[in-house]
Amino acid sequence: MFSIYSLFFFSYLHSLFWMLFTNIIRELWHSCSEGNPPRRQGTLNILDSM
């Protein structure tokens, strides 16, 4: 049995993981296109973009 709270919780988790995943892919894409090693603080930029 699903409740409204579990649905909101799963949608929140899904959006959070999707934002983290897209940020990591974007950092890897920029590092590959520029030829620089990937930056370590790339995942910390999520807090700045929120």
Coordinates of N, CA and C in Angstrom, one line a residue:
M1 N 0.8 -1.2 0.0 CA 0.0 0.0 0.0 C 0.9 1.3 0.0
F2 N 0.6 2.1 -1.0 CA 1.4 3.4 -1.1 C 0.6 4.5 -0.4
S3 N 1.3 5.3 0.3 CA 0.7 6.5 0.8 C 1.2 7.8 0.1
I4 N 0.6 8.9 0.4 CA 1.0 10.1 -0.2 C 2.4 10.5 0.2
Y5 N 2.8 10.3 1.5 CA 4.1 10.6 2.0 C 5.2 9.9 1.3
S6 N 5.0 8.6 1.1 CA 6.0 7.7 0.5 C 6.2 8.2 -1.0
L7 N 5.1 8.6 -1.6 CA 5.2 9.0 -3.0 C 6.0 10.3 -3.1
F8 N 5.7 11.3 -2.2 CA 6.5 12.5 -2.1 C 8.0 12.2 -1.8
F9 N 8.2 11.3 -0.9 CA 9.6 10.9 -0.5 C 10.4 10.3 -1.7
F10 N 9.7 9.4 -2.4 CA 10.4 8.8 -3.5 C 10.7 9.8 -4.7
S11 N 9.7 10.7 -4.9 CA 9.9 11.8 -5.9 C 11.0 12.7 -5.5
Y12 N 11.2 13.0 -4.2 CA 12.2 13.9 -3.7 C 13.6 13.2 -3.9
L13 N 13.6 11.9 -3.5 CA 14.9 11.2 -3.7 C 15.3 11.1 -5.2
H14 N 14.3 10.9 -6.0 CA 14.6 10.7 -7.5 C 15.1 12.0 -8.0
S15 N 14.5 13.1 -7.6 CA 15.0 14.4 -8.2 C 16.4 14.7 -7.6
L16 N 16.7 14.4 -6.4 CA 18.0 14.6 -5.7 C 19.1 13.8 -6.4
F17 N 18.8 12.5 -6.6 CA 19.8 11.7 -7.3 C 20.0 12.1 -8.8
W18 N 18.9 12.5 -9.4 CA 19.0 12.9 -10.8 C 19.9 14.2 -10.9
M19 N 19.7 15.1 -10.0 CA 20.5 16.3 -10.0 C 22.0 16.0 -9.8
L20 N 22.2 15.1 -8.8 CA 23.6 14.7 -8.5 C 24.2 14.0 -9.7
F21 N 23.5 13.1 -10.4 CA 24.0 12.4 -11.5 C 24.3 13.3 -12.7
T22 N 23.4 14.2 -13.0 CA 23.6 15.1 -14.1 C 24.8 16.1 -13.9
N23 N 25.0 16.5 -12.6 CA 26.1 17.3 -12.3 C 27.4 16.6 -12.5
I24 N 27.5 15.3 -12.1 CA 28.7 14.5 -12.2 C 29.0 14.3 -13.7
I25 N 27.9 14.0 -14.5 CA 28.1 13.8 -16.0 C 28.6 15.1 -16.6
R26 N 28.1 16.3 -16.2 CA 28.5 17.5 -16.7 C 30.0 17.8 -16.4
E27 N 30.4 17.5 -15.2 CA 31.8 17.8 -14.8 C 32.7 16.9 -15.6
L28 N 32.3 15.6 -15.8 CA 33.1 14.7 -16.6 C 33.2 15.2 -18.1
W29 N 32.1 15.7 -18.6 CA 32.1 16.2 -20.0 C 33.0 17.4 -20.1
H30 N 32.9 18.3 -19.2 CA 33.8 19.5 -19.3 C 35.3 19.1 -19.1
S31 N 35.6 18.2 -18.3 CA 37.0 17.8 -18.1 C 37.5 17.1 -19.3
C32 N 36.6 16.3 -19.9 CA 37.1 15.6 -21.1 C 37.2 16.5 -22.3
S33 N 36.4 17.5 -22.4 CA 36.4 18.4 -23.5 C 37.6 19.4 -23.4
E34 N 37.9 19.8 -22.2 CA 39.0 20.8 -21.9 C 40.3 20.1 -21.8
G35 N 40.3 18.8 -21.5 CA 41.6 18.1 -21.4 C 42.2 18.2 -20.0
N36 N 41.4 18.8 -19.1 CA 41.9 18.9 -17.7 C 41.4 17.7 -16.8
P37 N 42.2 17.4 -15.7 CA 41.7 16.4 -14.8 C 40.4 16.9 -14.2
P38 N 39.5 15.9 -13.9 CA 38.2 16.3 -13.2 C 38.4 17.0 -11.9
R39 N 37.6 18.1 -11.7 CA 37.8 18.8 -10.4 C 37.1 18.0 -9.3
R40 N 37.7 18.1 -8.1 CA 37.2 17.3 -7.0 C 36.0 17.9 -6.3
Q41 N 35.9 19.3 -6.4 CA 34.8 19.9 -5.7 C 33.6 20.1 -6.7
G42 N 33.5 19.3 -7.7 CA 32.4 19.4 -8.7 C 31.1 19.1 -8.1
T43 N 31.1 18.1 -7.2 CA 29.8 17.7 -6.6 C 29.3 18.6 -5.6
L44 N 30.2 19.5 -5.1 CA 29.9 20.4 -4.0 C 29.1 21.6 -4.6
N45 N 29.2 21.8 -6.0 CA 28.5 22.9 -6.6 C 27.0 22.7 -6.6
I46 N 26.5 21.5 -6.2 CA 25.1 21.3 -6.2 C 24.4 22.2 -5.1
L47 N 25.1 22.4 -4.0 CA 24.6 23.2 -2.9 C 24.5 24.7 -3.3
D48 N 25.5 25.1 -4.2 CA 25.4 26.5 -4.7 C 24.3 26.7 -5.7
S49 N 24.0 25.7 -6.4 CA 22.9 25.8 -7.4 C 21.5 25.7 -6.9
M50 N 21.4 25.2 -5.7 CA 20.0 25.1 -5.1 C 19.5 26.4 -4.6

